[in-house]
Short mmCIF file of C-alpha atoms in Angstrom, two decimals:
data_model
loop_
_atom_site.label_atom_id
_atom_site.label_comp_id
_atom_site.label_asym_id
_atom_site.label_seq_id
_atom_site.Cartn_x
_atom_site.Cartn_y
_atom_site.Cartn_z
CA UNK A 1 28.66 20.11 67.65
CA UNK A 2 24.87 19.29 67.35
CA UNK A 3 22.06 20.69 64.91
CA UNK A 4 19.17 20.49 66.86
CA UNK A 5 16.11 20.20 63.93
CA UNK A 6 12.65 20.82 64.63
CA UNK A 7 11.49 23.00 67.45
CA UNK A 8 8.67 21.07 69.22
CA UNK A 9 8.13 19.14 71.97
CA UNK A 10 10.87 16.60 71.45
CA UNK A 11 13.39 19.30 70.05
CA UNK A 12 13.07 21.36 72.82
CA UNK A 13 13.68 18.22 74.97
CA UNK A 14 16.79 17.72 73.30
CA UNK A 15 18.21 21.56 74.04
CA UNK A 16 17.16 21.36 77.83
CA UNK A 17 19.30 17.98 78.06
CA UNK A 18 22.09 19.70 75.93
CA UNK A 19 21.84 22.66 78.15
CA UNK A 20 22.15 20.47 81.01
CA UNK A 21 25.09 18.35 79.69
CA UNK A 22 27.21 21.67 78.66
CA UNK A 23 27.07 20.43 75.24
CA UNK A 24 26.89 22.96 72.42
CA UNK A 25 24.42 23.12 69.62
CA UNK A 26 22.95 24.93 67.16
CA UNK A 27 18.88 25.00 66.35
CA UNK A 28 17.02 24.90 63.45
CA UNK A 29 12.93 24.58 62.44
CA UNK A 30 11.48 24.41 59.24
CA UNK A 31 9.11 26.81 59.90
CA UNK A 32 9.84 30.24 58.77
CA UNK A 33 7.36 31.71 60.70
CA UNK A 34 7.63 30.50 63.76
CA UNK A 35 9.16 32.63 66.74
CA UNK A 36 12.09 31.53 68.67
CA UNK A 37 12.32 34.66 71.18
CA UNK A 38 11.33 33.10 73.85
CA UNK A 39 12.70 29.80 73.33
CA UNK A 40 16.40 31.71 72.72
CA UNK A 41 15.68 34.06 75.76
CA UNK A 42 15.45 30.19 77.56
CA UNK A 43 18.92 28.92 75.98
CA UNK A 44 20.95 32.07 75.46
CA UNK A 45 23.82 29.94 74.59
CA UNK A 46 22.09 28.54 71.50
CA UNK A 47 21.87 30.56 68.06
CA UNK A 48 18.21 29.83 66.39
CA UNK A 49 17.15 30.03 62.71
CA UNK A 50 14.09 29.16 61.06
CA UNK A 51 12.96 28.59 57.13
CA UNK A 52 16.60 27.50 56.30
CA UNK A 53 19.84 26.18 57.51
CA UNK A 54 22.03 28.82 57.52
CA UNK A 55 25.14 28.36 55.31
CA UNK A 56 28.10 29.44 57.72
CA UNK A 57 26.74 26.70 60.18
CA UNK A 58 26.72 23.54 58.06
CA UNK A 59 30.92 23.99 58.54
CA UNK A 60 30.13 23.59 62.52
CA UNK A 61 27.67 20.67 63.24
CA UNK A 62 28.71 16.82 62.50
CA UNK A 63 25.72 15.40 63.65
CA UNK A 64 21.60 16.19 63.56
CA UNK A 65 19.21 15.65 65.84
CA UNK A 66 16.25 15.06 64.14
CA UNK A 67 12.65 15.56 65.98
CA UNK A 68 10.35 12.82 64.60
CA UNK A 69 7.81 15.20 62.54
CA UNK A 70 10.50 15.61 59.83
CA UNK A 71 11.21 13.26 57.79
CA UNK A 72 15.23 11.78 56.81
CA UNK A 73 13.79 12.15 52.86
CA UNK A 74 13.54 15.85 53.14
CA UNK A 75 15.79 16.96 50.52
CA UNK A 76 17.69 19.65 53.37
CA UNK A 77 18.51 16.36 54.90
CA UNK A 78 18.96 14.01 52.65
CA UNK A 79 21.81 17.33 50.97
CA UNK A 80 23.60 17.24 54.80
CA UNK A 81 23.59 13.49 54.73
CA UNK A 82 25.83 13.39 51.50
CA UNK A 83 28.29 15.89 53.38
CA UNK A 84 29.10 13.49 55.49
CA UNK A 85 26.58 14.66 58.20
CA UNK A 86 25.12 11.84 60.79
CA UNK A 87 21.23 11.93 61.79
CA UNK A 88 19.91 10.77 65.10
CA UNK A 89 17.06 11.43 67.09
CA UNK A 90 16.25 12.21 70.81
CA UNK A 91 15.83 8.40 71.45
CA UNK A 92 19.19 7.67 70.54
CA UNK A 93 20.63 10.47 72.42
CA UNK A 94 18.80 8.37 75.27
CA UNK A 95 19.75 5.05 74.04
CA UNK A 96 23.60 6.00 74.83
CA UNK A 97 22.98 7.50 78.06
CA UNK A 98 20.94 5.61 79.82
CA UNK A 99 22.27 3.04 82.08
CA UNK A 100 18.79 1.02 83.74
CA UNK A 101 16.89 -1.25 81.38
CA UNK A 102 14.59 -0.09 78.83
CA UNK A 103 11.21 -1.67 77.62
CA UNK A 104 10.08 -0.28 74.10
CA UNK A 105 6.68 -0.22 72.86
CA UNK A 106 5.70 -0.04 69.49
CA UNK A 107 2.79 -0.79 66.47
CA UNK A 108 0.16 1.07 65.01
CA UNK A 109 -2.54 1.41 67.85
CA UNK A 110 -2.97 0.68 71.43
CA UNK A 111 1.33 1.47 72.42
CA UNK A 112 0.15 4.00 74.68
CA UNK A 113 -2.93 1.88 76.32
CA UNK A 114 0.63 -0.99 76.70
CA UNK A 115 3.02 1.52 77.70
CA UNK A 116 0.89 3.07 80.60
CA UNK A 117 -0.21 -0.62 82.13
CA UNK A 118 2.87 -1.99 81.91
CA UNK A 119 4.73 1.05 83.95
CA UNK A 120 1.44 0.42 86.46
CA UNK A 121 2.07 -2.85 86.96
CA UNK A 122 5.74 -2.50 87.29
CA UNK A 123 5.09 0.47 90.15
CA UNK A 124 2.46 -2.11 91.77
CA UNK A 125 5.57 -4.31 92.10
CA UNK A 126 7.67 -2.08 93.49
CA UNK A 127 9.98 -0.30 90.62
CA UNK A 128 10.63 3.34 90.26
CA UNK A 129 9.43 3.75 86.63
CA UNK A 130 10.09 6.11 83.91
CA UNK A 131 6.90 6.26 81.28
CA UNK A 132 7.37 8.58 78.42
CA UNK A 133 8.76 8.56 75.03
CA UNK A 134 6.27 9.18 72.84
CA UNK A 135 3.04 9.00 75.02
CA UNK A 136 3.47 12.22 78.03
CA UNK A 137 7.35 13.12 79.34
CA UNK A 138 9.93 12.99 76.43
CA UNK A 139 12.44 10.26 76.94
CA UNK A 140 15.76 12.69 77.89
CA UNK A 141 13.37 14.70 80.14
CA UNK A 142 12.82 11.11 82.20
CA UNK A 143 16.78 10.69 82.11
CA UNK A 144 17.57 14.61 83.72
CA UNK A 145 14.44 13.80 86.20
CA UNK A 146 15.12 13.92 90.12
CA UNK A 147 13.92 10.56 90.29
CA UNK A 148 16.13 7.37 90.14
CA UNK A 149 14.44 5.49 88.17
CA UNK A 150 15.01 1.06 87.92
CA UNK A 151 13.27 0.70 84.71
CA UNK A 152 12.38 3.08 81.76
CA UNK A 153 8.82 1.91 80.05
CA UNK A 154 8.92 4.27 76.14
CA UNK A 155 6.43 4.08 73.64
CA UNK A 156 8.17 4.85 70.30
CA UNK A 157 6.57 5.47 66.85
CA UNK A 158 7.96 4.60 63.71
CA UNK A 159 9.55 7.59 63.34
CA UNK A 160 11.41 8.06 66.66
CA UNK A 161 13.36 4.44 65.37
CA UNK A 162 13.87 5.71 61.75
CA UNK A 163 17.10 8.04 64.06
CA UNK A 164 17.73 5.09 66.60
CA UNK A 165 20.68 2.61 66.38
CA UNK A 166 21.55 1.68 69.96
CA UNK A 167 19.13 1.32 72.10
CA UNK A 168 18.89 -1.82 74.01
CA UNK A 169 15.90 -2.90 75.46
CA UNK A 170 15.29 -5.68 78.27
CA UNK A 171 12.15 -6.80 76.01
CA UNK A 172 10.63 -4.76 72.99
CA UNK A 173 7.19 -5.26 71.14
CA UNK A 174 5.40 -4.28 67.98
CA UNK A 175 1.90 -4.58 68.85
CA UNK A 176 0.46 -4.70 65.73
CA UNK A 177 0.90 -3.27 61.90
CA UNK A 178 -1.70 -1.32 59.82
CA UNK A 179 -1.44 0.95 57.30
CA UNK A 180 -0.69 4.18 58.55
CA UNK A 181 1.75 7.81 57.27
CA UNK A 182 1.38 6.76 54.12
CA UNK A 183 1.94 9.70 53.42
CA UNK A 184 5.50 9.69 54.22
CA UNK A 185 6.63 6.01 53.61
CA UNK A 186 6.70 4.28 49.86
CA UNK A 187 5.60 1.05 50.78
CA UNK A 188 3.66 -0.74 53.77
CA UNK A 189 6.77 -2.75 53.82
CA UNK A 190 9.39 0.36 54.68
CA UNK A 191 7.04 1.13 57.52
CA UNK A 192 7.17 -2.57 59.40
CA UNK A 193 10.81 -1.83 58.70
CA UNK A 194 10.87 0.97 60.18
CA UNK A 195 9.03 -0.50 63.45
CA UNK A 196 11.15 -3.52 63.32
CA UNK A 197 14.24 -1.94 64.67
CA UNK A 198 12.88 -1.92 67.80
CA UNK A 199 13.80 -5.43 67.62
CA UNK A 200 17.66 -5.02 66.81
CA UNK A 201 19.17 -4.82 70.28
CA UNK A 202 16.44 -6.83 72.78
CA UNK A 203 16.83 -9.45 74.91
CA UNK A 204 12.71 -9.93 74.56
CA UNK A 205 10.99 -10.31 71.63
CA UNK A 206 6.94 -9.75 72.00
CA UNK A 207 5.12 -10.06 68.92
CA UNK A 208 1.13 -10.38 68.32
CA UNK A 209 -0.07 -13.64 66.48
CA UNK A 210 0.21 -14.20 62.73
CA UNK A 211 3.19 -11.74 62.82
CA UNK A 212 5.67 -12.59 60.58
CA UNK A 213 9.39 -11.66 62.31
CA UNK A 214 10.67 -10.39 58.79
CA UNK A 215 14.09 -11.86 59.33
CA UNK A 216 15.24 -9.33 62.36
CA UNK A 217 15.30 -11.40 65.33
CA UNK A 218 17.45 -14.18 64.89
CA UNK A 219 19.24 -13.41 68.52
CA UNK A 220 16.90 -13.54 71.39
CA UNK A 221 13.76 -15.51 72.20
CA UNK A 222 10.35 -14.74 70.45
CA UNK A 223 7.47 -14.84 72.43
CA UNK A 224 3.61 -14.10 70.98
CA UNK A 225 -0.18 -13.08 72.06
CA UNK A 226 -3.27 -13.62 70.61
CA UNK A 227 -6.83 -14.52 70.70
CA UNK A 228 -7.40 -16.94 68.54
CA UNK A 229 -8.98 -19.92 69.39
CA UNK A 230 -6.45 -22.88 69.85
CA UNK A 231 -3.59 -19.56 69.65
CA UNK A 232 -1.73 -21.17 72.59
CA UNK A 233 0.81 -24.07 71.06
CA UNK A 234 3.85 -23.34 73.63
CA UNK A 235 4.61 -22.68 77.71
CA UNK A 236 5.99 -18.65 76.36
CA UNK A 237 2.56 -18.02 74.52
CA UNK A 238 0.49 -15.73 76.17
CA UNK A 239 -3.41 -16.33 75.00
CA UNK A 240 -6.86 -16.82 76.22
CA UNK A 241 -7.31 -20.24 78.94
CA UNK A 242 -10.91 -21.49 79.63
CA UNK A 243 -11.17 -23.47 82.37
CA UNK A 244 -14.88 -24.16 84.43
CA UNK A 245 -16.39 -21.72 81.91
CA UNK A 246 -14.53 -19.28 82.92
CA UNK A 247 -11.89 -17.11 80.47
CA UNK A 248 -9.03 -16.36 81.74
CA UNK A 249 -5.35 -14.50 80.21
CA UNK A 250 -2.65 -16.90 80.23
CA UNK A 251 0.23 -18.07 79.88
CA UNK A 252 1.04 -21.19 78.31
CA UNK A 253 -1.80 -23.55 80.36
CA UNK A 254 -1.19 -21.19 83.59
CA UNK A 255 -4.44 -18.99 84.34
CA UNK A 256 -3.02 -15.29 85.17
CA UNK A 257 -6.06 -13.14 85.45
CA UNK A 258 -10.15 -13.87 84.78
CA UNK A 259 -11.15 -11.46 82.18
CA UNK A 260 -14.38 -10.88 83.83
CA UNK A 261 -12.18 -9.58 86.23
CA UNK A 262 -11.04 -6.45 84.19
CA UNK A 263 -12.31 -3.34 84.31
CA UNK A 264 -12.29 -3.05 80.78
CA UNK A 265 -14.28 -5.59 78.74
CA UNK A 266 -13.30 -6.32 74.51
CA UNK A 267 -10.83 -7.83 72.39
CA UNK A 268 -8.72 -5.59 71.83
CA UNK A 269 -8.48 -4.41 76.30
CA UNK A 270 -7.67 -8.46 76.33
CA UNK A 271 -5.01 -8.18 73.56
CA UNK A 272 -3.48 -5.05 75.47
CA UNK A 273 -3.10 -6.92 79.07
CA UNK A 274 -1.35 -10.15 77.37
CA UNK A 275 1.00 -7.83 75.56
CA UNK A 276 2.11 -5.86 78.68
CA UNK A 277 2.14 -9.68 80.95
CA UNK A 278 4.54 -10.77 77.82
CA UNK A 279 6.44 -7.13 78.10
CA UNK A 280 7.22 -7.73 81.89
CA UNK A 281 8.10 -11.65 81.43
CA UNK A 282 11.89 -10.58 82.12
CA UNK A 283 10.55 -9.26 85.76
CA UNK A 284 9.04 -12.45 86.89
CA UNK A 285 6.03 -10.74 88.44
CA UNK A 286 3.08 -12.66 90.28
CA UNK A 287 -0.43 -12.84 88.66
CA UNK A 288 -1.77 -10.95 91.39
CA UNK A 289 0.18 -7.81 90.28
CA UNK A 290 -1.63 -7.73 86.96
CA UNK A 291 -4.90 -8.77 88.43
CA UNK A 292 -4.49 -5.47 90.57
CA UNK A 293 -4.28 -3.54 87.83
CA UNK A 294 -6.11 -4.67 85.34
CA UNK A 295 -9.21 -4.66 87.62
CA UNK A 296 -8.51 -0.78 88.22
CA UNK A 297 -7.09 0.56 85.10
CA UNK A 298 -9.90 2.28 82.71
CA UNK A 299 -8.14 3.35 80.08
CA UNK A 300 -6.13 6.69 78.51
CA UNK A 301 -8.62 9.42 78.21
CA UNK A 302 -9.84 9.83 74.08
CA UNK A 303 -9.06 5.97 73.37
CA UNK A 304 -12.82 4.37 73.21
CA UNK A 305 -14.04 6.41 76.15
CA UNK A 306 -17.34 5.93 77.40
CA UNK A 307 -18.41 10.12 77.87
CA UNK A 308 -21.82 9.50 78.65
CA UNK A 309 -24.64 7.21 78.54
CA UNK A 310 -27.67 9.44 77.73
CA UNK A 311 -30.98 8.48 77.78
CA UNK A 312 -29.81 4.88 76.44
CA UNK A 313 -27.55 6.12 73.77
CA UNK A 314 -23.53 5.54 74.78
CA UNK A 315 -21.34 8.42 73.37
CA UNK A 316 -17.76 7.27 72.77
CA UNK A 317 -14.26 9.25 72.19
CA UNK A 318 -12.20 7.61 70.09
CA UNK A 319 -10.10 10.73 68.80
CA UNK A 320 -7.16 8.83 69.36
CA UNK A 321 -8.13 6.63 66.33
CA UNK A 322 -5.80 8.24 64.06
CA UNK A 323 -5.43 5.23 61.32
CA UNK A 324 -7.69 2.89 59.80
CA UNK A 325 -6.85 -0.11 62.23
CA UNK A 326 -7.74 1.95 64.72
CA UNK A 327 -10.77 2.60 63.84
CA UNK A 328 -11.59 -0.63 62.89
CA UNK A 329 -10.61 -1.95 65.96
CA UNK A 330 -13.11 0.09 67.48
CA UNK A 331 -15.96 -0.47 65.11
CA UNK A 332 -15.78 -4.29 65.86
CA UNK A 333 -15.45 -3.66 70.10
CA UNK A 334 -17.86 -1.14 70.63
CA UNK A 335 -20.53 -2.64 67.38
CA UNK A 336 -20.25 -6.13 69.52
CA UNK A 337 -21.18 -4.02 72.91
CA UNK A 338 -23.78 -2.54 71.18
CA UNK A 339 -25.49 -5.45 69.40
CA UNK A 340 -25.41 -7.01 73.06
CA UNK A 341 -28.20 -3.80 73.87
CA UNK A 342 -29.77 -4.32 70.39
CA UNK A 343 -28.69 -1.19 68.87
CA UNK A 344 -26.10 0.23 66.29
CA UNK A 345 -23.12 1.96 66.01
CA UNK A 346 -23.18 5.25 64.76
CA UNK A 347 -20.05 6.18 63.38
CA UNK A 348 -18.41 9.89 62.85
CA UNK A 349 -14.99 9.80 60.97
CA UNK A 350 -12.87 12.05 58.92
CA UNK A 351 -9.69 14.60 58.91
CA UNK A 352 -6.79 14.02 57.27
CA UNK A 353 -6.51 10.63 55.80
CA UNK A 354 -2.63 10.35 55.29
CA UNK A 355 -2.87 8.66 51.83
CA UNK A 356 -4.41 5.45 53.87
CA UNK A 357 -6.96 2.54 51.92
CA UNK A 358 -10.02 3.03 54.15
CA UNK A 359 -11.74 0.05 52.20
CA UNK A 360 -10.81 -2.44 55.22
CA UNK A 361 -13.75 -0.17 56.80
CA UNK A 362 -16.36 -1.38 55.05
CA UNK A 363 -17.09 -4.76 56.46
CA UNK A 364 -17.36 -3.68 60.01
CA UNK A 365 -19.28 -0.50 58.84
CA UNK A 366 -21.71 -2.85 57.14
CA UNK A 367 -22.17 -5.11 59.87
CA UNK A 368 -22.36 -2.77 62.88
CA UNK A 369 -22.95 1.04 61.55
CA UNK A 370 -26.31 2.37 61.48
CA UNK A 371 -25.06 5.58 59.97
CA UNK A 372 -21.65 6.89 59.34
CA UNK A 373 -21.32 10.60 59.15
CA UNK A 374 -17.99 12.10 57.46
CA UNK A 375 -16.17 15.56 58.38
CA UNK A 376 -12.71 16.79 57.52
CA UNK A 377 -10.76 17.40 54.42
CA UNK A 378 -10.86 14.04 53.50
CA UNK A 379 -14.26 13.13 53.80
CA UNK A 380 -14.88 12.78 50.58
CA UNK A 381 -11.73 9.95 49.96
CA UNK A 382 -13.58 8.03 52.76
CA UNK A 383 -17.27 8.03 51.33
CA UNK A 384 -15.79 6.95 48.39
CA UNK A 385 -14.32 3.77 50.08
CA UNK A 386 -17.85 3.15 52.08
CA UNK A 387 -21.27 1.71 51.69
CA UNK A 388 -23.14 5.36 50.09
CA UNK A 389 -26.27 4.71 51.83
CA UNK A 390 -24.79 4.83 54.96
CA UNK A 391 -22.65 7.78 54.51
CA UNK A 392 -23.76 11.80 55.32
CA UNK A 393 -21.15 14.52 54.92
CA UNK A 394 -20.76 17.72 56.74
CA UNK A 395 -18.03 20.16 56.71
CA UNK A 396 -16.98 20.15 60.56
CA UNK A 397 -16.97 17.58 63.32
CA UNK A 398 -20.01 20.13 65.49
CA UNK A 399 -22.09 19.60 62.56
CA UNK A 400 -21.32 15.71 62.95
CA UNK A 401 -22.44 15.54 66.52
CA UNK A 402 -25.59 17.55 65.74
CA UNK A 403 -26.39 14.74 62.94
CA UNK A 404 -25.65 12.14 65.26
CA UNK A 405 -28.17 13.71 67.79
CA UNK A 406 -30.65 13.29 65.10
CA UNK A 407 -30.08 9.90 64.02
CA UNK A 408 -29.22 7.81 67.25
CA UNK A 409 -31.92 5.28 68.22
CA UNK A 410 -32.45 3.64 71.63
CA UNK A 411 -29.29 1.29 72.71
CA UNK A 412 -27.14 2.99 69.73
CA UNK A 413 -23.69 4.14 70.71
CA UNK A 414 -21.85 7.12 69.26
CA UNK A 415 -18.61 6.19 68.37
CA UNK A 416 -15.86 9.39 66.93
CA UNK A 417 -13.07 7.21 65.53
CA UNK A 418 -11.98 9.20 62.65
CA UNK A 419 -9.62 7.17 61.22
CA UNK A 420 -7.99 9.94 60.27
CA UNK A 421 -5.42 13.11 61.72
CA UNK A 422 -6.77 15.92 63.17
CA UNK A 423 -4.27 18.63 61.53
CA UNK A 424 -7.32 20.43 59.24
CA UNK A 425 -9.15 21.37 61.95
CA UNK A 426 -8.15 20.91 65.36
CA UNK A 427 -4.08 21.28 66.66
CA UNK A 428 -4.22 17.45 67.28
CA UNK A 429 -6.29 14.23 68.43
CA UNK A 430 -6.86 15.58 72.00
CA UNK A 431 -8.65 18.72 70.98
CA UNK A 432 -10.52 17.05 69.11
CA UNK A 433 -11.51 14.77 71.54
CA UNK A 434 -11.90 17.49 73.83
CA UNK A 435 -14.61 19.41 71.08
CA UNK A 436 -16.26 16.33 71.00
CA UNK A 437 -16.67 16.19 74.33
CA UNK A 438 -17.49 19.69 73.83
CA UNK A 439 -20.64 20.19 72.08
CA UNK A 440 -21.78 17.01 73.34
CA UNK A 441 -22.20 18.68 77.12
CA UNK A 442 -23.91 21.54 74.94
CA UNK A 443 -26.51 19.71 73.62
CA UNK A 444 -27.14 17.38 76.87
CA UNK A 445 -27.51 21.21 79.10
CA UNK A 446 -30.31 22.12 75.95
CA UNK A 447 -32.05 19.57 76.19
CA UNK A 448 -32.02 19.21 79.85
CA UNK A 449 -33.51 22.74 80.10
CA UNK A 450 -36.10 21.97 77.61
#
């Protein structure tokens, strides 16, 4: 018998594939006030409660199934742990299921930019792939679907593999580490645990330069990307080749694909397609495959989007820039693009800053930001970590995208990377892409009628 915890997306994954496997369960959500008649009109076999665990129950589950938004350290939990109660997650429900082989994706920023290109160029070479996990369809949704699939592609977070102990994986990567839910770990270092895991049960290791492998993967090869000049000391290295002036991704000294052959141009699009090439190593696929898709693939919609170029001023959603690397990342790509036109990068940041050391911001903000303008709760936490005479607050990100109306110059580009959650004013990073896209329309239509 199953406690099915949390109530969301992923938990209500877990009661359709319950549902579907006759198993029985009970189901639980935090949230007092949330209501569960339609969701128990959908599983009448299931008895719902919310705000607390109800005592006559705890006798009838062994085992919870834990949705990633709560945390194992809730004391609830951590109380049905030392019952003798086992924790798992919807991942590791799919872990012992599933019967194809699994590539996992994982790291602090650009998993779902990895996931999605490396299921494309899988389906260019001819697989029936699964893509989901964290990024779109949940991972036991994929298992019940129609389709019959060769290869499951997941992006998992850190807190999906805090509840996963089994599942093997064909090849596995963490993409990258920055600070990030801070406000739920103690230490940087239980985090990179926590992503590590990923790495318990491959047959593939991918890991980005400078990486260290923290003692976890003493059983399968290792194989690394990066940029750096000189990066590439091995035939499994996957890095940047120049040959007749020309850049090209790599492998070892083999040329793969020209980069000025992508559709998307920057450091961290290049670090993205090696990645994904060292993610499908296992298939032996032919350059051209990636070439296809990498010339055609744009990117995931809120993830340094070009919106509009407006009278020579570039507006870019970056919503999806959740954490400081993220937002970093995107202060250095788009700042470069910009300098190119000989403008500046205005920046608009802020939300909920998850405990996170935004100082790492100020060197790019220095070199590339013309202005930065802060909304959110947290604004204040981040003009405290940044240059002052670059830094305007408002209360809400409209009032941020009037300001920026104000202050861009010819060749500037408008870059929302908040660096930051969304949770204090929008329901997540997509609406608040979405506003942002938003009132930007708004004030393009006044100004056209003008």
């Amino acid at each position: 018998m199953y406690l099915v915890a949390g109530l969301g997306i992923t938990g209500q994954s877990v009661l359709r594939y319950f549902q579907a496997q006759g198993e029985k369960c009970f189901a639980y959500d935090t949230r007092s006030e949330l209501d569960v008649k339609q969701l128990a009109a959908q599983f009448p076999a299931v008895a719902f409660a919310t705000g607390h665990v109800p005592t006559a129950w705890v006798s009838q589950f062994e085992t919870i199934v834990l949705s990633p938004g709560i945390a194992k350290s809730e004391p609830w939990v951590q109380h049905l742990l030392k019952l003798g109660k086992q924790v798992v997650g919807d991942i590791e429900l799919f872990a012992r299921a599933v019967g194809k082989p699994v590539i996992g994706i994982t790291g602090s920023n650009g998993k779902s930019s990895v996931t999605t290109l490396t299921g494309k160029v899988l389906e260019q070479a001819g697989y029936q792939v699964g893509v989901g996990g964290n990024l779109g369809e949940p991972a036991l949704d994929l298992l019940m679907d129609a389709t019959e699939y060769d290869v499951y592609v997941l992006e998992l977070s850190s807190f999906q593999l805090e509840t996963t102990y089994s599942l093997q994986t064909i090849s596995s990567a963490v993409l990258n580490i920055s600070e990030d839910h801070m406000d739920r770990y103690d230490e940087l270092e239980d985090y990179i645990q926590a992503k590590t895991k990923l790495f318990e049960h491959t047959e593939w290791a991918v890991l980005p330069e400078g990486f260290a492998e923290q003692g976890v993967i003493h059983h399968c090869p290792v194989v690394r990307f990066g940029l750096s000049e000189g990066f590439i000391h091995s035939a499994n290295d996957y890095g940047l080749l120049w040959q007749n002036e020309q850049a090209w991704l790599a492998k070892g000294q083999t040329p793969l694909v020209k980069v000025s052959d992508m559709a998307l141009q920057g450091k961290h699009h290049q670090l993205n397609a090696l990645a994904m090439m060292a993610l499908c190593e296992p298939f032996d696929l032919p350059p051209q495959v990636f070439a296809t898709v990498l010339s055609e693939f744009k990117g995931l919609p809120h993830r340094t989007q070009l919106v509009v170029n407006y009278r020579d001023i570039e507006w870019i959603n970056d919503s999806k820039g959740t954490n400081v690397g993220a937002t970093l990342t995107a202060i250095e790509s788009i700042g470069q693009q910009a300098a190119h036109r000989h403008g500046k990068v205005i920046l608009l940041a802020g939300g909920v800053g998850k405990d996170a050391d935004f100082s790492p911001l100020q060197p790019p903000v220095h070199q590339y930001c013309r202005q930065v303008i802060l909304f959110g709760r947290d604004r204040q936490k981040l003009a405290e970590a940044l240059p002052h005479e670059a830094v305007i607050q408002v209360e809400t990100l409209a009032e941020a995208v009037t300001k920026a109306t104000e202050l861009a110059q010819l060749h500037d580009s408008v870059l929302l990377s908040p660096a930051c959650a969304s949770f204090d004013q929008f329901d997540n990073y997509a609406q608040r892409g979405q506003a942002f896209e938003t009132y930007l329309r708004d004030w393009i239509l006044t100004q056209e009628k003008a």
